[in-house]
Tab-separated table of C-alpha atoms in Angstrom:
chain	number	residue	atom	x	y	z
A	1	MET	CA	102.590	263.736	103.691
A	2	LYS	CA	99.626	262.189	105.366
A	3	ARG	CA	100.519	259.515	107.800
A	4	LEU	CA	97.517	257.626	109.423
A	5	ALA	CA	98.268	255.236	112.025
A	6	LEU	CA	96.125	252.267	113.266
A	7	ILE	CA	96.695	251.543	116.914
A	8	LEU	CA	95.369	248.036	118.119
A	9	ALA	CA	95.489	247.828	122.061
A	10	GLY	CA	95.041	244.382	123.488
A	11	GLY	CA	93.155	242.336	125.880
A	12	GLY	CA	93.413	238.566	125.117
A	13	ALA	CA	90.489	237.119	123.236
A	14	ARG	CA	88.867	240.480	123.473
A	15	ALA	CA	90.836	241.406	120.445
A	16	ALA	CA	88.488	239.720	118.220
A	17	TYR	CA	86.450	242.866	118.506
A	18	GLN	CA	89.178	244.648	116.528
A	19	ALA	CA	88.909	242.067	113.916
A	20	GLY	CA	85.192	242.878	113.498
A	21	ALA	CA	85.868	246.517	113.425
A	22	ILE	CA	88.669	246.275	110.766
A	23	ARG	CA	86.206	244.133	108.532
A	24	GLY	CA	83.920	247.072	108.757
A	25	LEU	CA	86.516	249.646	107.946
A	26	ALA	CA	87.572	247.704	104.950
A	27	GLU	CA	84.143	247.797	103.594
A	28	ILE	CA	83.551	251.444	103.626
A	29	TRP	CA	87.130	252.178	102.315
A	30	PRO	CA	87.116	252.557	98.521
A	31	HIS	CA	90.563	251.654	97.734
A	32	ARG	CA	92.623	248.388	97.896
A	33	GLN	CA	95.653	249.804	99.453
A	34	SER	CA	95.240	250.162	103.232
A	35	PRO	CA	94.562	253.632	104.596
A	36	PHE	CA	97.150	253.177	107.261
A	37	ARG	CA	100.730	254.077	106.717
A	38	VAL	CA	101.792	253.199	110.209
A	39	ILE	CA	100.401	250.058	112.168
A	40	THR	CA	100.981	249.357	115.772
A	41	GLY	CA	100.043	246.622	118.145
A	42	ILE	CA	100.020	245.922	121.907
A	43	SER	CA	99.244	242.614	123.591
A	44	ALA	CA	96.855	240.505	121.610
A	45	GLY	CA	96.459	243.590	119.305
A	46	SER	CA	99.730	242.908	118.097
A	47	ILE	CA	98.429	239.651	116.447
A	48	ASN	CA	95.914	241.668	114.499
A	49	ALA	CA	98.399	244.177	113.733
A	50	SER	CA	100.984	241.927	112.269
A	51	LEU	CA	98.292	240.243	109.916
A	52	MET	CA	97.247	243.733	108.780
A	53	ALA	CA	100.610	244.641	108.052
A	54	HIS	CA	101.092	241.394	106.146
A	55	TYR	CA	98.035	242.534	103.976
A	56	ASN	CA	98.818	246.331	103.853
A	57	ASP	CA	98.644	246.411	100.004
A	58	ASP	CA	95.249	244.659	100.097
A	59	PHE	CA	93.109	245.843	102.980
A	60	LEU	CA	89.909	244.085	102.119
A	61	ALA	CA	91.717	240.697	101.711
A	62	GLY	CA	93.471	241.230	105.004
A	63	SER	CA	90.259	242.081	106.898
A	64	GLU	CA	88.721	239.039	105.524
A	65	LYS	CA	91.518	236.740	106.636
A	66	LEU	CA	91.572	238.367	110.084
A	67	TRP	CA	87.813	237.744	110.395
A	68	ALA	CA	88.091	234.048	109.233
A	69	LEU	CA	90.846	233.344	111.864
A	70	TRP	CA	88.766	234.711	114.862
A	71	ASN	CA	85.707	233.300	113.522
A	72	THR	CA	86.906	229.686	113.545
A	73	LEU	CA	89.411	230.101	116.383
A	74	THR	CA	89.305	227.252	119.098
A	75	ILE	CA	91.296	227.349	122.364
A	76	ASP	CA	93.570	224.519	121.404
A	77	GLN	CA	94.966	226.797	118.561
A	78	VAL	CA	96.157	229.209	121.237
A	79	PHE	CA	97.365	226.915	124.240
A	80	ARG	CA	97.541	223.155	124.997
A	81	THR	CA	94.428	221.880	126.391
A	82	ASP	CA	95.301	218.142	126.926
A	83	SER	CA	95.142	216.971	130.590
A	84	TYR	CA	98.730	216.126	130.648
A	85	SER	CA	99.835	219.568	129.839
A	86	LEU	CA	97.326	221.561	131.954
A	87	LEU	CA	98.021	219.209	134.872
A	88	LYS	CA	102.033	219.215	134.388
A	89	MET	CA	101.785	223.227	134.466
A	90	GLY	CA	99.542	223.180	137.411
A	91	ALA	CA	101.706	220.689	139.436
A	92	ILE	CA	104.812	222.719	138.792
A	93	VAL	CA	103.086	225.718	140.154
A	94	MET	CA	101.548	223.997	143.232
A	95	ARG	CA	105.167	222.362	143.866
A	96	ASP	CA	106.755	225.807	143.926
A	97	LEU	CA	104.249	227.358	146.080
A	98	ALA	CA	104.582	224.611	148.552
A	99	LEU	CA	108.377	223.967	148.459
A	100	GLY	CA	109.775	227.343	147.116
A	101	GLY	CA	111.750	227.761	150.247
A	102	PHE	CA	113.616	224.513	149.819
A	103	LEU	CA	114.140	225.012	145.986
A	104	PRO	CA	117.236	226.634	144.690
A	105	ARG	CA	115.120	228.211	141.993
A	106	PRO	CA	111.408	227.974	141.265
A	107	ALA	CA	110.576	226.711	137.917
A	108	SER	CA	107.215	228.323	137.304
A	109	SER	CA	106.287	231.604	135.708
A	110	HIS	CA	103.100	230.819	133.966
A	111	LEU	CA	100.133	228.473	133.943
A	112	LEU	CA	99.583	227.697	130.172
A	113	ASP	CA	101.664	226.383	127.249
A	114	THR	CA	101.216	228.646	124.342
A	115	THR	CA	103.130	226.478	121.732
A	116	PRO	CA	100.069	226.222	119.483
A	117	LEU	CA	99.896	230.176	119.275
A	118	ARG	CA	103.396	230.337	117.723
A	119	GLY	CA	102.240	227.742	114.825
A	120	LEU	CA	99.010	229.867	114.326
A	121	ILE	CA	100.965	233.055	113.887
A	122	GLU	CA	103.594	231.430	111.545
A	123	ARG	CA	101.004	230.069	109.263
A	124	ASN	CA	99.182	233.298	108.939
A	125	VAL	CA	101.756	236.054	108.896
A	126	ASP	CA	104.849	236.314	106.646
A	127	PHE	CA	107.350	238.759	108.319
A	128	ASP	CA	109.523	238.929	105.195
A	129	ARG	CA	106.570	240.184	103.209
A	130	ILE	CA	105.981	242.978	105.716
A	131	ARG	CA	109.633	243.966	105.460
A	132	ALA	CA	109.271	243.983	101.608
A	133	LEU	CA	106.195	246.259	101.754
A	134	ILE	CA	108.151	248.708	104.009
A	135	GLN	CA	111.118	248.711	101.535
A	136	LYS	CA	108.899	249.223	98.738
A	137	GLY	CA	107.128	252.205	100.450
A	138	GLN	CA	103.701	250.609	100.757
A	139	LEU	CA	103.912	250.554	104.488
A	140	GLY	CA	105.654	253.280	106.679
A	141	ALA	CA	106.125	251.518	109.832
A	142	PHE	CA	105.266	248.238	111.877
A	143	ALA	CA	105.732	248.132	115.523
A	144	VAL	CA	104.842	245.946	118.650
A	145	THR	CA	105.445	246.687	122.182
A	146	ALA	CA	106.395	244.177	124.991
A	147	THR	CA	107.678	244.485	128.528
A	148	ASN	CA	111.233	243.629	129.657
A	149	TYR	CA	110.645	241.709	132.842
A	150	HIS	CA	114.200	242.263	133.896
A	151	THR	CA	114.262	246.148	133.623
A	152	GLY	CA	110.641	246.884	133.816
A	153	CYS	CA	110.594	248.919	130.712
A	154	ALA	CA	108.311	248.988	127.723
A	155	VAL	CA	110.111	248.196	124.631
A	156	THR	CA	108.713	249.032	121.099
A	157	PHE	CA	110.181	246.817	118.358
A	158	PHE	CA	109.688	248.414	114.907
A	159	ASP	CA	110.678	248.195	111.376
A	160	ALA	CA	110.044	251.320	109.399
A	161	GLU	CA	111.186	253.390	106.359
A	162	ALA	CA	114.542	255.150	106.459
A	163	GLY	CA	114.418	258.205	108.737
A	164	VAL	CA	112.526	256.764	111.610
A	165	GLY	CA	115.017	256.772	114.475
A	166	GLU	CA	115.218	254.847	117.635
A	167	TRP	CA	114.274	256.517	120.963
A	168	VAL	CA	114.765	256.409	124.680
A	169	ARG	CA	112.429	258.184	126.945
A	170	ASN	CA	111.740	257.328	130.683
A	171	ASN	CA	110.727	253.751	130.772
A	172	HIS	CA	109.977	253.354	127.036
A	173	LEU	CA	112.513	252.425	124.419
A	174	GLY	CA	112.270	252.197	120.695
A	175	TRP	CA	114.358	249.549	119.022
A	176	ARG	CA	114.571	248.857	115.141
A	177	GLN	CA	114.716	245.188	114.541
A	178	ASN	CA	113.585	242.696	112.013
A	179	LEU	CA	110.310	241.628	113.601
A	180	THR	CA	109.557	237.864	114.083
A	181	CYS	CA	106.926	235.673	115.681
A	182	ASP	CA	108.828	236.009	118.912
A	183	HIS	CA	108.079	239.623	119.008
A	184	ILE	CA	104.424	238.968	118.683
A	185	LEU	CA	104.342	236.336	121.259
A	186	ALA	CA	106.077	238.335	123.669
A	187	SER	CA	103.806	241.439	123.123
A	188	SER	CA	100.741	239.076	123.609
A	189	SER	CA	101.898	237.211	126.647
A	190	ILE	CA	99.123	237.628	129.209
A	191	PRO	CA	100.814	237.941	132.643
A	192	VAL	CA	100.956	234.835	134.706
A	193	PHE	CA	98.931	232.779	132.230
A	194	PHE	CA	101.275	232.948	129.250
A	195	PRO	CA	104.960	232.359	129.197
A	196	SER	CA	107.507	235.107	128.632
A	197	VAL	CA	109.489	235.141	125.643
A	198	GLN	CA	113.266	235.491	125.115
A	199	ILE	CA	114.378	238.083	122.515
A	200	ALA	CA	116.929	241.028	122.096
A	201	GLY	CA	120.012	238.997	123.473
A	202	GLY	CA	118.035	236.614	125.769
A	203	ALA	CA	116.163	239.065	127.914
A	204	SER	CA	112.564	237.809	128.844
A	205	PHE	CA	109.596	239.783	127.567
A	206	GLY	CA	105.909	239.803	128.221
A	207	ASP	CA	102.657	241.681	127.596
A	208	GLY	CA	103.317	245.212	126.320
A	209	THR	CA	100.503	246.840	128.327
A	210	VAL	CA	102.072	246.044	131.565
A	211	ARG	CA	104.366	249.136	131.148
A	212	LEU	CA	103.368	251.131	128.244
A	213	LEU	CA	101.293	253.761	129.773
A	214	ALA	CA	100.962	255.816	126.578
A	215	PRO	CA	100.039	253.385	123.834
A	216	LEU	CA	99.511	256.294	121.290
A	217	SER	CA	103.203	257.243	121.522
A	218	PRO	CA	104.944	254.582	119.198
A	219	ALA	CA	102.988	255.587	116.415
A	220	LEU	CA	103.668	259.280	116.989
A	221	ARG	CA	107.336	258.591	117.393
A	222	MET	CA	107.309	256.904	113.957
A	223	GLY	CA	105.887	259.929	112.226
A	224	ALA	CA	102.144	259.550	112.475
A	225	ASN	CA	100.270	262.810	112.168
A	226	SER	CA	96.675	261.141	112.731
A	227	LEU	CA	95.409	258.135	114.470
A	228	LEU	CA	92.682	255.639	114.606
A	229	ALA	CA	92.763	253.674	117.761
A	230	VAL	CA	90.756	250.440	118.471
A	231	GLY	CA	90.146	249.632	122.029
A	232	VAL	CA	88.345	246.692	123.673
A	233	ARG	CA	86.543	248.431	126.557
A	234	LYS	CA	83.120	249.783	126.561
A	235	PRO	CA	83.347	253.614	127.973
A	236	LYS	CA	81.980	253.880	131.388
A	237	ASP	CA	79.061	256.150	132.077
A	238	PRO	CA	80.493	258.696	134.695
A	239	THR	CA	76.949	259.895	135.641
A	240	HIS	CA	76.228	256.559	137.156
A	241	LEU	CA	79.639	255.874	138.553
A	242	ALA	CA	79.015	257.185	142.151
A	243	GLU	CA	75.752	255.337	142.359
A	244	GLN	CA	77.320	252.081	141.340
A	245	ASN	CA	80.024	252.270	143.886
A	246	LEU	CA	77.510	252.754	146.728
A	247	ARG	CA	75.609	249.608	146.023
A	248	PRO	CA	76.174	246.833	148.485
A	249	GLY	CA	78.569	244.014	146.983
A	250	ARG	CA	78.703	240.250	147.211
A	251	THR	CA	81.610	238.253	148.549
A	252	ILE	CA	84.719	238.577	146.330
A	253	SER	CA	86.936	235.869	144.870
A	254	PHE	CA	90.402	235.558	143.491
A	255	ALA	CA	88.611	235.841	139.968
A	256	ASP	CA	86.901	239.115	140.971
A	257	ILE	CA	90.260	240.518	142.002
A	258	ALA	CA	92.059	239.195	138.982
A	259	GLY	CA	89.498	240.616	136.728
A	260	VAL	CA	90.043	244.135	138.123
A	261	LEU	CA	93.790	243.889	137.878
A	262	LEU	CA	93.658	242.673	134.490
A	263	ASN	CA	91.096	245.314	133.275
A	264	ALA	CA	93.483	247.965	134.793
A	265	VAL	CA	96.476	246.507	132.830
A	266	PHE	CA	94.772	246.143	129.552
A	267	LEU	CA	91.960	248.476	129.255
A	268	ASP	CA	92.514	251.837	131.115
A	269	THR	CA	95.848	253.028	129.319
A	270	LEU	CA	94.237	253.671	125.914
A	271	GLU	CA	91.447	255.645	127.326
A	272	SER	CA	93.726	257.674	129.558
A	273	ASP	CA	96.080	258.395	126.742
A	274	MET	CA	93.309	259.543	124.360
A	275	GLU	CA	92.182	261.878	127.012
A	276	ARG	CA	95.733	263.396	127.203
A	277	LEU	CA	95.772	263.835	123.729
A	278	GLN	CA	92.605	265.541	123.535
A	279	ARG	CA	93.542	268.000	126.369
A	280	PHE	CA	96.763	268.591	124.583
A	281	ASN	CA	94.955	269.266	121.240
A	282	ARG	CA	92.705	271.647	123.031
A	283	THR	CA	95.636	273.570	124.738
A	284	LEU	CA	97.209	274.115	121.256
A	285	HIS	CA	93.938	275.144	119.644
A	286	GLY	CA	93.534	277.837	122.254
A	287	MET	CA	97.070	279.327	122.013
A	288	ASP	CA	97.949	282.194	119.987
A	289	PRO	CA	99.921	281.118	116.788
A	290	SER	CA	102.852	283.737	117.690
A	291	ALA	CA	102.784	281.946	121.311
A	292	ARG	CA	103.056	278.477	119.730
A	293	ALA	CA	105.723	279.524	117.343
A	294	ALA	CA	107.653	281.056	120.393
A	295	LEU	CA	107.774	277.679	121.991
A	296	GLN	CA	110.191	276.592	119.236
A	297	THR	CA	108.988	272.863	119.696
A	298	ASN	CA	107.586	270.394	117.169
A	299	TRP	CA	104.346	270.224	118.937
A	300	ARG	CA	101.426	269.763	116.600
A	301	ILE	CA	97.825	269.047	116.811
A	302	ILE	CA	97.139	265.372	116.316
A	303	GLU	CA	93.583	264.246	114.820
A	304	ALA	CA	92.387	261.234	116.540
A	305	GLU	CA	89.427	258.899	116.239
A	306	SER	CA	88.859	256.026	118.672
A	307	LEU	CA	86.648	252.953	118.266
A	308	GLN	CA	85.452	251.371	121.419
A	309	PRO	CA	82.606	248.623	122.011
A	310	SER	CA	79.335	249.558	122.343
A	311	ARG	CA	78.838	246.629	124.797
A	312	ASP	CA	80.758	245.258	127.703
A	313	LEU	CA	82.672	242.562	126.195
A	314	GLY	CA	83.314	240.912	129.511
A	315	LEU	CA	79.694	240.068	129.980
A	316	SER	CA	79.735	238.413	126.521
A	317	ALA	CA	82.018	235.923	128.075
A	318	GLY	CA	79.500	234.782	130.782
A	319	GLY	CA	79.285	230.965	130.778
A	320	MET	CA	82.260	230.518	128.393
A	321	SER	CA	84.339	228.746	131.281
A	322	GLU	CA	81.916	225.835	130.765
A	323	ARG	CA	83.595	225.274	127.370
A	324	TYR	CA	87.035	225.089	128.745
A	325	PRO	CA	88.832	221.774	128.879
A	326	LEU	CA	87.902	220.046	132.246
A	327	VAL	CA	91.246	220.467	133.791
A	328	LEU	CA	91.487	224.156	132.994
A	329	ARG	CA	87.923	224.709	134.099
A	330	HIS	CA	88.681	222.963	137.364
A	331	LEU	CA	91.466	225.097	138.087
A	332	LEU	CA	89.600	228.361	137.160
A	333	ARG	CA	86.705	227.364	139.401
A	334	GLY	CA	89.278	227.260	142.305
A	335	LEU	CA	89.864	230.820	141.476
A	336	GLY	CA	86.105	231.754	141.431
A	337	VAL	CA	85.438	231.563	137.783
A	338	GLY	CA	82.053	230.148	137.071
A	339	ARG	CA	78.826	230.512	134.853
A	340	ARG	CA	77.890	233.789	136.624
A	341	ARG	CA	81.028	234.998	138.127
A	342	GLY	CA	84.534	235.878	137.035
A	343	SER	CA	83.456	236.786	133.399
A	344	ASP	CA	86.128	239.297	132.978
A	345	VAL	CA	88.983	236.883	133.768
A	346	SER	CA	87.218	234.413	131.503
A	347	SER	CA	87.029	236.964	128.562
A	348	TYR	CA	90.778	237.115	128.222
A	349	LEU	CA	91.194	233.361	127.999
A	350	ALA	CA	87.990	232.569	125.843
A	351	PHE	CA	89.755	231.911	122.566
A	352	ASP	CA	86.831	230.244	121.022
A	353	TYR	CA	84.768	231.130	118.046
A	354	HIS	CA	81.628	230.883	120.419
A	355	TYR	CA	82.804	233.926	122.067
A	356	THR	CA	85.003	235.669	119.569
A	357	GLY	CA	82.362	235.385	116.932
A	358	LYS	CA	80.126	237.593	119.170
A	359	LEU	CA	82.846	240.120	119.284
A	360	LEU	CA	83.379	240.172	115.567
A	361	ARG	CA	79.817	241.064	115.078
A	362	ILE	CA	79.915	243.733	117.790
A	363	GLY	CA	83.013	245.454	116.206
A	364	TYR	CA	81.583	245.222	112.806
A	365	ASN	CA	78.183	246.676	113.816
A	366	ASP	CA	79.909	249.488	115.741
A	367	VAL	CA	81.737	250.460	112.550
A	368	MET	CA	78.606	250.197	110.530
A	369	ASP	CA	76.760	252.674	112.970
A	370	ARG	CA	79.370	255.279	112.332
A	371	ARG	CA	80.218	254.483	108.826
A	372	ASP	CA	79.810	257.955	107.378
A	373	GLN	CA	81.929	259.647	110.057
A	374	LEU	CA	84.634	256.975	109.944
A	375	ARG	CA	84.698	256.846	106.238
A	376	GLN	CA	85.071	260.831	106.188
A	377	PHE	CA	87.961	260.577	108.563
A	378	LEU	CA	89.862	257.900	106.690
A	379	LEU	CA	89.350	259.755	103.279
A	380	HIS	CA	90.553	262.878	104.954
A	381	HIS	CA	93.456	261.614	106.852
A	382	ALA	CA	94.757	258.740	104.567
A	383	GLN	CA	97.355	259.072	101.826
A	384	VAL	CA	95.430	257.836	98.704
């Protein structure tokens, strides 16, 4: 049976790119039922994944709903922007930094209050409906990944048809659960900025990309035999990499360092995992069939396509900090985020339609530029 998986890696507000790409995919797909039997999400990609799982029986309607959400999004729909909330969170952090040695237990672990995001997810995703689609066989599996801050393990929470078992491997666990809004909030909790979420008996969980070094693996463990992964990073041109590293640089700020760290957490793992998969496929292709059979393993060639931005999404966030609430803008300026600096950091928090609308159009156009190739891939690998 064909089991095509949709894998949505995250990156804060950059996940709007995925919504644009999904809208393009829905327009080139000739059927109402989604081509994807397995849907997985990591970080902000889990928000997109949950909504597409909700609409797995009507792919075009789901893509239109997702587009509309990102195309009208405002920052106050994701985190509280009133001066009192922002100053309160900032004061707690400053108090803990200044008096931490005298306090029995510091109270700060995040900078922003994401209570509005819970309401946004609950208004748009019916998790009982997702469960019903799985039970009716219209969706094979839905999963999101979060990081357990107590153990440092990546935990993939999934709901799937019978026969998909839980797994334990290195620092990655797969737990079958009835997924809720809490799982999405945990998976999309940007470290430092967003609060952790208590699930699974009270453990605190945060963004799934922190520890999941192989973002393709959950879909494969749930039986996918072909993959379409949508990232949020423009591939680097290796031919110019050495030249760029030899250029003289300017003075760096906290924002520059934070941008590099966030990019390493959110953007590098999908590219690395796709490279590993391609090397593995080449190895299997080159092996003699009898040698492959002698291995007595379930190794198999996994056909995969990836969608990545044709433009640097971070650069599109330049100047977005000026649209932030005054208090947040003031705090970010202290880190070095300004009109021409810190665009990478800004891009993760720019949950505003002035930015996300640009990303929607980039994602849509990237699919349209490859429409024939992608349509052929979907038709070949999807269960119609």
